[in-house]
Tab-separated table of C-alpha atoms and ligand atoms in Angstrom:
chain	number	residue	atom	x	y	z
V	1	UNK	CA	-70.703	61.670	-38.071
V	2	UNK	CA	-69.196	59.725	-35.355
V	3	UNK	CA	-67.317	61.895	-32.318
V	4	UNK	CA	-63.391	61.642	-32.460
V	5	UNK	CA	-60.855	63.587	-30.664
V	6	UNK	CA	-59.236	66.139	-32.773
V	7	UNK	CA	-54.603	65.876	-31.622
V	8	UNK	CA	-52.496	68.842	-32.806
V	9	UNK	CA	-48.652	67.542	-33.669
V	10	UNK	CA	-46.610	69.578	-32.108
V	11	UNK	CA	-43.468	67.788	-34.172
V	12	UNK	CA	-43.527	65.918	-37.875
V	13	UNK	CA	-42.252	62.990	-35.245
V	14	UNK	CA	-45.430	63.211	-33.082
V	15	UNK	CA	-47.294	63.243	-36.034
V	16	UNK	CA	-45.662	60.143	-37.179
V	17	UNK	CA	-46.137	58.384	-33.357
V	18	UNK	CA	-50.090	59.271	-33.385
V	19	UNK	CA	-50.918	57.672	-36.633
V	20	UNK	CA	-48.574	54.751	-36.148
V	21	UNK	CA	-50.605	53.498	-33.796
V	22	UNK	CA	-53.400	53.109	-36.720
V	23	UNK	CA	-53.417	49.524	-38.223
V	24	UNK	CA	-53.274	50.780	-41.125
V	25	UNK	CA	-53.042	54.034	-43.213
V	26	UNK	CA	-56.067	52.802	-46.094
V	27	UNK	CA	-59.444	53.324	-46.305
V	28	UNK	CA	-60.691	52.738	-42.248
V	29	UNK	CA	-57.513	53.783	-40.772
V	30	UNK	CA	-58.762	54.269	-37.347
V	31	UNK	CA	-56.295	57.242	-36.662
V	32	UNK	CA	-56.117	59.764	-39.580
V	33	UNK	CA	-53.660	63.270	-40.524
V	34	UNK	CA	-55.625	66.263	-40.700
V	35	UNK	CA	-54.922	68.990	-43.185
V	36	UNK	CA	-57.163	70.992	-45.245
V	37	UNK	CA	-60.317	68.814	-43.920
V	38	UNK	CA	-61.475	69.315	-47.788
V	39	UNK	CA	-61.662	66.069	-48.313
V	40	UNK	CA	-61.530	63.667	-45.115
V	41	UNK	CA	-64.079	65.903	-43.576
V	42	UNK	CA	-66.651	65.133	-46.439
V	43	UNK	CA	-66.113	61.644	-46.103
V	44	UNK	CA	-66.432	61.700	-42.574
V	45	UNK	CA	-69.906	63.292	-42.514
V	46	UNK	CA	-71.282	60.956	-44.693
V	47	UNK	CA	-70.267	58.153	-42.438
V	48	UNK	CA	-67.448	56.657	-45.133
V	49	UNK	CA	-64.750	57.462	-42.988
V	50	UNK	CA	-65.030	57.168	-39.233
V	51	UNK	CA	-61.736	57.677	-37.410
V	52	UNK	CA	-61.638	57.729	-33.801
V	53	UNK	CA	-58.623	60.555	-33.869
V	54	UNK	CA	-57.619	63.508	-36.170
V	55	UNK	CA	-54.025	64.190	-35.829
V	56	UNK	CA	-53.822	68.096	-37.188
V	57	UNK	CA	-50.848	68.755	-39.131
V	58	UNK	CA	-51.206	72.209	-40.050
V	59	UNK	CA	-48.960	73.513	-37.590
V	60	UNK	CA	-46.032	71.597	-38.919
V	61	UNK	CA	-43.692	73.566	-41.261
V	62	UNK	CA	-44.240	71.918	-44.494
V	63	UNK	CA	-45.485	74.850	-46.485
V	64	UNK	CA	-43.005	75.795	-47.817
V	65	UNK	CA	-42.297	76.054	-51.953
V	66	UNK	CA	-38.071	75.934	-52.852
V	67	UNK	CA	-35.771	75.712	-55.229
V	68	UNK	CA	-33.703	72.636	-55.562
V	69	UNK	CA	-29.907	72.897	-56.798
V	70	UNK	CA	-30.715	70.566	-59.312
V	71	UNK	CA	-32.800	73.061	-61.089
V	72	UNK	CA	-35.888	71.795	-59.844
V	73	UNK	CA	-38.203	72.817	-56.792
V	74	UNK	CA	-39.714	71.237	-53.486
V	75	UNK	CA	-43.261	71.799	-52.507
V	76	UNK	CA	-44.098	71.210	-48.874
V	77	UNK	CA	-47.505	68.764	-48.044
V	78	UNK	CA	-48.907	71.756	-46.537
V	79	UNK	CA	-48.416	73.970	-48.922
V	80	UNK	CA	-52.003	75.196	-50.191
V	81	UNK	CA	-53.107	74.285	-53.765
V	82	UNK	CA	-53.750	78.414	-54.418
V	83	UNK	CA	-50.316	78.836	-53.291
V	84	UNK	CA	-48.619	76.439	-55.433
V	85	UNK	CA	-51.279	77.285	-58.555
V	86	UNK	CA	-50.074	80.991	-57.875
V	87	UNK	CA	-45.827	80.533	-57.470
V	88	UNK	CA	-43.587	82.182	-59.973
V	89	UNK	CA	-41.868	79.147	-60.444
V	90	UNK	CA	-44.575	76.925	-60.686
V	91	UNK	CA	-46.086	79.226	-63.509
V	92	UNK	CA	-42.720	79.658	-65.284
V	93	UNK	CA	-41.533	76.416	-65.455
V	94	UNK	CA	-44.723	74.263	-64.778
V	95	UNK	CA	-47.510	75.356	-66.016
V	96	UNK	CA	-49.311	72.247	-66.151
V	97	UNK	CA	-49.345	72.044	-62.499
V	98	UNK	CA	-50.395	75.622	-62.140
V	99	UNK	CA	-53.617	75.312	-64.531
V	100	UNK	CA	-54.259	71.837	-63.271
V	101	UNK	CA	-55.004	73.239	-60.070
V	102	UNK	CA	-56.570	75.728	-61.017
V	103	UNK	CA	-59.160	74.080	-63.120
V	104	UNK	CA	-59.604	71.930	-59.945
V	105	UNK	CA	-62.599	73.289	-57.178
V	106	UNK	CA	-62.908	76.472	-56.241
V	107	UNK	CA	-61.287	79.241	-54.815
V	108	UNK	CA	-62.168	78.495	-51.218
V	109	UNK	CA	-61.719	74.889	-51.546
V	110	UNK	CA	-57.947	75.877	-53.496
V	111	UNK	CA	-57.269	78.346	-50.375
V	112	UNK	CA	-57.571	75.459	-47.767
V	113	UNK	CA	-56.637	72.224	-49.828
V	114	UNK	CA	-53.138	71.113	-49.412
V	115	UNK	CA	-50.604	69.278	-51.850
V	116	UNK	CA	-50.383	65.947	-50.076
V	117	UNK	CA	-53.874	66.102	-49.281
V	118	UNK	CA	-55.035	66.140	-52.736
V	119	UNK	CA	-52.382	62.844	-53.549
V	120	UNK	CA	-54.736	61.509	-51.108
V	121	UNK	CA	-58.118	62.156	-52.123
V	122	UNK	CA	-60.902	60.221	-52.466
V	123	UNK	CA	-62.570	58.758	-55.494
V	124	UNK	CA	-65.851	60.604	-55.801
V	125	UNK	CA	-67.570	57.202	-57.535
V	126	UNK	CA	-71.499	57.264	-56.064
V	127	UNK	CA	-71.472	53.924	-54.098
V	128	UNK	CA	-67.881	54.637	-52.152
V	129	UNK	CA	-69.820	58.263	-50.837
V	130	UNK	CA	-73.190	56.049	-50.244
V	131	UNK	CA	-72.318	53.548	-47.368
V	132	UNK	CA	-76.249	52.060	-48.036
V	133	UNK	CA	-74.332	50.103	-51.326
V	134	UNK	CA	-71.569	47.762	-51.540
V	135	UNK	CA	-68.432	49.032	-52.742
V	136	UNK	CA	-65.411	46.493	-52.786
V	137	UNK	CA	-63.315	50.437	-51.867
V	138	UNK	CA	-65.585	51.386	-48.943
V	139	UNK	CA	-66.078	47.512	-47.615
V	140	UNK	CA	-64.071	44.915	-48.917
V	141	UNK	CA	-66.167	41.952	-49.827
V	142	UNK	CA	-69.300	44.027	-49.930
V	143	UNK	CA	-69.388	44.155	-53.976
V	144	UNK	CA	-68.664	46.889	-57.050
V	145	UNK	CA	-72.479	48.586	-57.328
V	146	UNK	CA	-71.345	50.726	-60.395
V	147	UNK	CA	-70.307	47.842	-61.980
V	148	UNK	CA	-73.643	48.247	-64.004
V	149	UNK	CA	-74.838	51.185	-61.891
V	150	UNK	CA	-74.183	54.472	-62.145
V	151	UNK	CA	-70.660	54.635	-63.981
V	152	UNK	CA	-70.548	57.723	-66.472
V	153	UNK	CA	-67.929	59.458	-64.587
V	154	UNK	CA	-65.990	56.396	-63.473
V	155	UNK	CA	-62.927	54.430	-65.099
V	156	UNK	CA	-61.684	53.018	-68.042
V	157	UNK	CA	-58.705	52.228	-67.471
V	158	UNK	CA	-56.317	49.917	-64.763
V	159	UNK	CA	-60.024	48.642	-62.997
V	160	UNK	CA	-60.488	45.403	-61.507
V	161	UNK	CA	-63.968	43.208	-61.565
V	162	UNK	CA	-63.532	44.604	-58.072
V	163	UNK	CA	-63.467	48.000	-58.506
V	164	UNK	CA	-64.116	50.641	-61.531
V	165	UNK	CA	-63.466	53.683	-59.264
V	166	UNK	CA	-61.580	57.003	-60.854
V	167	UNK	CA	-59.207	59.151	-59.122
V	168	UNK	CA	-60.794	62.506	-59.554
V	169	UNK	CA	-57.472	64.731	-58.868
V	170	UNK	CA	-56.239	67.490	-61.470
V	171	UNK	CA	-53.085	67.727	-59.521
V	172	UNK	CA	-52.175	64.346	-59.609
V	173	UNK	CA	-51.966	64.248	-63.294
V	174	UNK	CA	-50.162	67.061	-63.779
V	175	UNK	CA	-47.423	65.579	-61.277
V	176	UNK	CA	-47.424	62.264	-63.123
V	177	UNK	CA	-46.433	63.822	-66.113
V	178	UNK	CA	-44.067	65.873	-64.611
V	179	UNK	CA	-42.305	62.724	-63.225
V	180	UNK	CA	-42.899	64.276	-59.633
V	181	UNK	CA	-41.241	62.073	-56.367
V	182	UNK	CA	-43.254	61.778	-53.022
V	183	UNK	CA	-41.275	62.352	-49.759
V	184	UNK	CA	-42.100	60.492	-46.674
V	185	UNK	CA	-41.317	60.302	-43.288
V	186	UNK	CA	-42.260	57.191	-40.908
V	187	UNK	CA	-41.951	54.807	-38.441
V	188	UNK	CA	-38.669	53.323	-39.998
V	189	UNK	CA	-37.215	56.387	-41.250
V	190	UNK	CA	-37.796	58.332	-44.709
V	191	UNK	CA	-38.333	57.789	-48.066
V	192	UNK	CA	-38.939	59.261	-51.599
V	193	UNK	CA	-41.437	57.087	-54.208
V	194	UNK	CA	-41.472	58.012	-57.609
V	195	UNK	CA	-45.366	58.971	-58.196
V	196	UNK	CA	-45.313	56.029	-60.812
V	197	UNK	CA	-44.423	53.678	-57.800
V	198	UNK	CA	-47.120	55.831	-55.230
V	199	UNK	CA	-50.617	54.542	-56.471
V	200	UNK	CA	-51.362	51.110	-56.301
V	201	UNK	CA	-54.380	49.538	-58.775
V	202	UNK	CA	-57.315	48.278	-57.446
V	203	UNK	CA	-56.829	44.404	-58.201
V	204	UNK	CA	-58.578	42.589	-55.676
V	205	UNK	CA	-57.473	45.223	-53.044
V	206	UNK	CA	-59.508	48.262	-53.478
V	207	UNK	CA	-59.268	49.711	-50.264
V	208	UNK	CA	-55.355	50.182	-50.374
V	209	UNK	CA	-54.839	52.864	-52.584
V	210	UNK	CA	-51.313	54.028	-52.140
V	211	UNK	CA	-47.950	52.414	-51.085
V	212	UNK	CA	-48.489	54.370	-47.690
V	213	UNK	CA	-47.975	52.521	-44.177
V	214	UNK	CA	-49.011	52.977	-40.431
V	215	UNK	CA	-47.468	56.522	-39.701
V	216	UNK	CA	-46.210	57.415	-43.044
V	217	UNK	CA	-46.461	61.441	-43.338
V	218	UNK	CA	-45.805	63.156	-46.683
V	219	UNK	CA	-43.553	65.810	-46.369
V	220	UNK	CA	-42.914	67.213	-49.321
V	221	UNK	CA	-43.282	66.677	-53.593
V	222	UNK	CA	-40.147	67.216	-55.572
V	223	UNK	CA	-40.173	67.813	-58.949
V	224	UNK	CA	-37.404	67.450	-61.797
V	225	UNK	CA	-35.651	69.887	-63.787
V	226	UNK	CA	-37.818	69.707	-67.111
V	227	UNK	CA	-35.405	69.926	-70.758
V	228	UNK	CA	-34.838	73.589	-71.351
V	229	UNK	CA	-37.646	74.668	-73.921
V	230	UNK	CA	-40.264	71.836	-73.153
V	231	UNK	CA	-43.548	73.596	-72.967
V	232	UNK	CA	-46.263	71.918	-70.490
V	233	UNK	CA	-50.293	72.374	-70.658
V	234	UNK	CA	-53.615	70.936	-68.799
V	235	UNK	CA	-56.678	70.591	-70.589
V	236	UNK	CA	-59.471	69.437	-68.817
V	237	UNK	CA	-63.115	68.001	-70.221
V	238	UNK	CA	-65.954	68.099	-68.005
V	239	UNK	CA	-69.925	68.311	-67.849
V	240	UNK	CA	-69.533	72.339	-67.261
V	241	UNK	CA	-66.659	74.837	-67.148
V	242	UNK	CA	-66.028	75.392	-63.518
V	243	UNK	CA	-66.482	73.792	-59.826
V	244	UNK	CA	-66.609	70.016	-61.989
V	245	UNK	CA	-64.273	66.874	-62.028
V	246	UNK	CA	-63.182	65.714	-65.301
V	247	UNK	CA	-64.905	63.744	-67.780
V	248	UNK	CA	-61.263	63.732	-69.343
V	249	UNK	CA	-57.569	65.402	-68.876
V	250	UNK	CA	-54.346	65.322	-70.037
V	251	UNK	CA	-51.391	66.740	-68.774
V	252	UNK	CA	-48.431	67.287	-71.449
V	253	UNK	CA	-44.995	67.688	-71.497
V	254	UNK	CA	-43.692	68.660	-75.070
V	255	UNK	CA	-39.975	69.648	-76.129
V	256	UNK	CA	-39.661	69.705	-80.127
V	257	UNK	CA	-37.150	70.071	-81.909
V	258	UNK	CA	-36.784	70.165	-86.009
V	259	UNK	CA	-40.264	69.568	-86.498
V	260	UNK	CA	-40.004	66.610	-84.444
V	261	UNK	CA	-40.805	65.429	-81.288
V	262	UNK	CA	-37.771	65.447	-79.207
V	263	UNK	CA	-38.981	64.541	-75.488
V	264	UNK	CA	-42.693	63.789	-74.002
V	265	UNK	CA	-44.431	62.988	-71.065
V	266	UNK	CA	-48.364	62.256	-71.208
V	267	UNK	CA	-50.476	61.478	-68.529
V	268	UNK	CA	-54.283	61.297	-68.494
V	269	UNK	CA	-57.036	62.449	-66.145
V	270	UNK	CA	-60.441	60.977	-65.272
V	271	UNK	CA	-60.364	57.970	-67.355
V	272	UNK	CA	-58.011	55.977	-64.995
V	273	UNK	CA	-58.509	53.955	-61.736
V	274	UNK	CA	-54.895	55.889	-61.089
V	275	UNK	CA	-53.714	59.277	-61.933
V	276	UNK	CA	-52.950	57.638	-65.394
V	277	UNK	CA	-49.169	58.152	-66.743
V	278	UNK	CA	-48.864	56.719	-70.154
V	279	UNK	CA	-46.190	55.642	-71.775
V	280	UNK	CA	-47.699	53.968	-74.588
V	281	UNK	CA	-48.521	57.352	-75.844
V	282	UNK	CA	-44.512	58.333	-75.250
V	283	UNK	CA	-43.266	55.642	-77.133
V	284	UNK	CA	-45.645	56.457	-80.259
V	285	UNK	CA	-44.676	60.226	-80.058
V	286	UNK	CA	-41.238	59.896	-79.741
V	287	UNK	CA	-38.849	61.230	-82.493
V	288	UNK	CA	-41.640	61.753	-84.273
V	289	UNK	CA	-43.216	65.086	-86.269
V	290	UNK	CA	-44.872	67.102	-84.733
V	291	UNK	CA	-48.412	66.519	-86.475
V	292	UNK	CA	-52.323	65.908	-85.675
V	293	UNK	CA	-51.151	61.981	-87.721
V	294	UNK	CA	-48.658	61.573	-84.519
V	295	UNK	CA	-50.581	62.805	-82.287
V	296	UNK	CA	-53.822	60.938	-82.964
V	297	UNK	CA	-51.514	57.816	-82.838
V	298	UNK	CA	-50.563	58.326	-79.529
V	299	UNK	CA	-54.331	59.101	-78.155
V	300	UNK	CA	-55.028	55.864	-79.829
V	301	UNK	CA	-52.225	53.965	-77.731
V	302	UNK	CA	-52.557	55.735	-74.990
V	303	UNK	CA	-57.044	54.090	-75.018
V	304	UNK	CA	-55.813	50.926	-76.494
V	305	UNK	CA	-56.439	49.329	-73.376
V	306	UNK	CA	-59.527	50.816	-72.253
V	307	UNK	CA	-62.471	48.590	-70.869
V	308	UNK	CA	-65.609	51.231	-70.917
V	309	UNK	CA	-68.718	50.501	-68.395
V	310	UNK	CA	-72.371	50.296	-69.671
V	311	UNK	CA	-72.329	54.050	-69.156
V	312	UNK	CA	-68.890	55.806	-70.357
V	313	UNK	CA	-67.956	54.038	-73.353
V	314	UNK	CA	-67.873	58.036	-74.891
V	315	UNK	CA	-64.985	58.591	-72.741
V	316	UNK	CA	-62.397	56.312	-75.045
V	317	UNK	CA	-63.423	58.805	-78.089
V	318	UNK	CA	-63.381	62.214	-75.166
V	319	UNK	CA	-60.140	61.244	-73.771
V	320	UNK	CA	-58.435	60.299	-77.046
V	321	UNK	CA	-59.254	63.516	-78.671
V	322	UNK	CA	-58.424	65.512	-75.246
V	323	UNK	CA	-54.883	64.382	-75.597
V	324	UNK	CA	-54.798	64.741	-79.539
V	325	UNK	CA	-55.911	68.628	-78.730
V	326	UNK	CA	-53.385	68.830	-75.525
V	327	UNK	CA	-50.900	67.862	-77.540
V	328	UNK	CA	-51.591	70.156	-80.406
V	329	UNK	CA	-51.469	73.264	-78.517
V	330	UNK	CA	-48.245	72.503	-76.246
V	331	UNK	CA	-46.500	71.692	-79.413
V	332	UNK	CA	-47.941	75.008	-81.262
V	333	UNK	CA	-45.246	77.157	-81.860
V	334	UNK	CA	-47.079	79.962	-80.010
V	335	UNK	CA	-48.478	78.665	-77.315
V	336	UNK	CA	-46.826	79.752	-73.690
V	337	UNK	CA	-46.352	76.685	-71.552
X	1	LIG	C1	-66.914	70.471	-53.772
X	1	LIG	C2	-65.535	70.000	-54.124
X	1	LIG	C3	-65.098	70.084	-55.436
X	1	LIG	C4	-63.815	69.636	-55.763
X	1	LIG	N1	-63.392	69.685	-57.074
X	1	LIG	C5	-62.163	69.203	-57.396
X	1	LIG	C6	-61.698	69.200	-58.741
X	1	LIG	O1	-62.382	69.658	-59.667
X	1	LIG	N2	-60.470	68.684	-58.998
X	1	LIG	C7	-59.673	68.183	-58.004
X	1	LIG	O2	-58.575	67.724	-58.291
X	1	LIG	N3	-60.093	68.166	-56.734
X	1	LIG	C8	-61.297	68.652	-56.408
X	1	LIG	N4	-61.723	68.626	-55.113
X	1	LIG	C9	-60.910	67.908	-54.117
X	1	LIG	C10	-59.924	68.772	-53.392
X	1	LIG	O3	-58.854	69.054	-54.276
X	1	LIG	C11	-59.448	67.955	-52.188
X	1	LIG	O4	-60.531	67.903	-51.278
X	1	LIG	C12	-58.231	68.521	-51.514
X	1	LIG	O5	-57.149	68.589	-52.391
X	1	LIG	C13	-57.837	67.681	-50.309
X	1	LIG	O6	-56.801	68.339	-49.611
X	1	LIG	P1	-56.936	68.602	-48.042
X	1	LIG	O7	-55.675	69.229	-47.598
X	1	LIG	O8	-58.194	69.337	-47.707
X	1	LIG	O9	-57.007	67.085	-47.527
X	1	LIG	P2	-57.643	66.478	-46.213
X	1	LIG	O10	-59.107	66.366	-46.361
X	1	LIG	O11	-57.122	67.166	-44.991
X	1	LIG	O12	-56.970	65.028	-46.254
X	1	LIG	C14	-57.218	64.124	-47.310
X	1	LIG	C15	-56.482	62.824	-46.996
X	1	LIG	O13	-55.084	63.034	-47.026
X	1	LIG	C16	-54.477	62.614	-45.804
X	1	LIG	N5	-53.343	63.511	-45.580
X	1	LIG	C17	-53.360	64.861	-45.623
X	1	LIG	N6	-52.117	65.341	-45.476
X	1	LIG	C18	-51.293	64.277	-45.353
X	1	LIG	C19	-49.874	64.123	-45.210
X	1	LIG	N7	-49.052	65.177	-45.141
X	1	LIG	N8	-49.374	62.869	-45.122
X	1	LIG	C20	-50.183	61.792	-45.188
X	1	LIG	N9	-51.516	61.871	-45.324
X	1	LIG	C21	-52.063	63.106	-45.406
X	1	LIG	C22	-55.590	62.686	-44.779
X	1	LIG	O14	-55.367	61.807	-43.697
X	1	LIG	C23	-56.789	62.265	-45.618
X	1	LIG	O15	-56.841	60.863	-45.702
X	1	LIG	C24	-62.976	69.103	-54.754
X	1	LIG	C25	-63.413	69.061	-53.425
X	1	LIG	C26	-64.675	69.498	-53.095
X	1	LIG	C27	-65.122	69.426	-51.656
């Protein structure tokens, strides 16, 4: 691990000075935010990430988990995965968020992992941790190595011939279904991003992952009023039952009404290059009944796309009947979502 100098921010605008002065906020940025250390720390040790300066946010107050007067509620960047997994309203009103997380890690790692941190973790593909391959994510130029290498766990969906990388986060799936909005503050002021807009694929580009620029901070993640009576449920697929990233996920959003289907939002875990929203399998469900027929339609739009690797060509059958099963019990007349 190389030496850097660790900066607390007094202010979010001191913050936002310190890191401007990186080139960039992608993979190399020279000048990096600091929160949990979960992740960035990991990355640093194994020589992937080598800042020259940690800028510490946790002194900033951004922890904190509100109500919005729209009927919605406001999580702060800081606010700690077990604290958001573990909110009233975040179990009453969305549970998918709440069991994402908590099928994510482990308790330790939940108790220091923050919300904007995990938007911002790392893809835990072999060759992007092993800086003795080339990886188009790590080093642009340098070459995919699990293109034909090691690629079980990697994506099938939204890759490049540059980069088959997956975006390991639980979280992030549940907030893509949930339609969540990113808040940021930065050299030119402050926006909020729709989580759709947030990611970017890999195209030729690997290395930039998100929309984020020199300075950007993320202050907080909104999220919408849901439809009164929509029920919402994680289910997560992996090689064992705890402390594992996902083989597969989906995160649902189900309101029925009449024995039909009266408003959905699907997105899927593990599979995609992106926390992977998808609207193919919306558009199939829509208006429809509520049945395993529908629901196995909209797995099968939701994969129709999917480009498998030599190695995870099982995940297109995993992740279709993941989201056939998600679906299923958010829809169940009994289930408590
Ligand atoms: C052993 C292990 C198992 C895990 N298992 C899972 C799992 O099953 N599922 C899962 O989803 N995750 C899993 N994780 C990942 C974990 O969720 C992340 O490490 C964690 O969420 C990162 O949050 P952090 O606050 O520690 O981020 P940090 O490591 O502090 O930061 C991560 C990145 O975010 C940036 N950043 C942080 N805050 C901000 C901000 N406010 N604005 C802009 N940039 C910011 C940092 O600069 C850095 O680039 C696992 C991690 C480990 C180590």
């Amino acid at each position: 691990m190389q030496l850097f100098e660790l900066i607390p921010a007094a202010s979010v605008a001191d913050a936002v000075k310190a890191q401007a002065a990186s080139p960039t906020a992608q993979q190399g940025a020279p000048v990096r935010f600091i929160a949990g250390g979960t992740n960035l720390v990991d990355y640093m040790k194994l020589d992937v990430e080598t800042p020259r300066q940690l800028v510490d946010i946790n002194g900033l107050p951004l922890d904190r988990i509100e109500p919005t007067p729209n009927g919605g509620l406001m999580i702060g960047a800081l606010a700690r995965n077990s604290d958001v997994a573990h909110h009233e309203a975040v179990k009453a009103q969305y549970a998918v968020l709440s069991q994402a997380l908590l099928s994510g890690a482990t308790t330790q790692l939940r108790n220091m992992a923050t919300t904007a941190g995990n938007l911002l973790q790392k893809t835990r593909c072999l060759y992007y941790r092993d800086t003795v391959y080339g990886c188009n994510k790590r080093k642009p130029g340098s070459g995919c190595s699990a293109i034909g290498g090691q690629n079980r766990m990697l994506a099938i969906l939204g890759t490049s011939e540059h980069c088959i990388a997956s975006n390991p986060s639980d979280q992030n799936v549940a907030l893509a279904a949930l339609e969540a909005s990113i808040h940021i503050t930065g050299p030119k002021g402050d926006r909020v991003i729709p989580i759709a807009a947030f990611y970017t694929l890999p195209g030729k580009t690997p290395e930039r992952e998100t929309v984020l620029e020199p300075g950007d901070l993320i202050t907080h993640v909104s999220l919408p009023a849901l439809p009164a009576g929509s029920k919402s449920l994680y289910l997560k697929l992996r090689d064992r039952a705890s402390y594992e990233f996902a083989l597969a996920s989906a995160a649902v959003v189900v309101k029925t009404s009449g024995g039909r289907i009266e408003f959905v939002r699907v997105a899927l875990g593990g599979v995609g290059a992106i926390p992977w929203r998808s609207r193919e399998a919306e558009k199939e469900l829509q208006d429809k009944p509520v049945s395993t027929a529908s629901f196995r339609a909209a797995a099968e739009a939701a994969l129709h796309d999917a480009r498998p690797q030599s190695q995870n060509g099982f995940k297109v059958e995993l992740s279709k009947r993941c989201l056939t099963r998600a679906l299923a019990m958010a829809a169940a007349p009994s289930t408590q979502a």
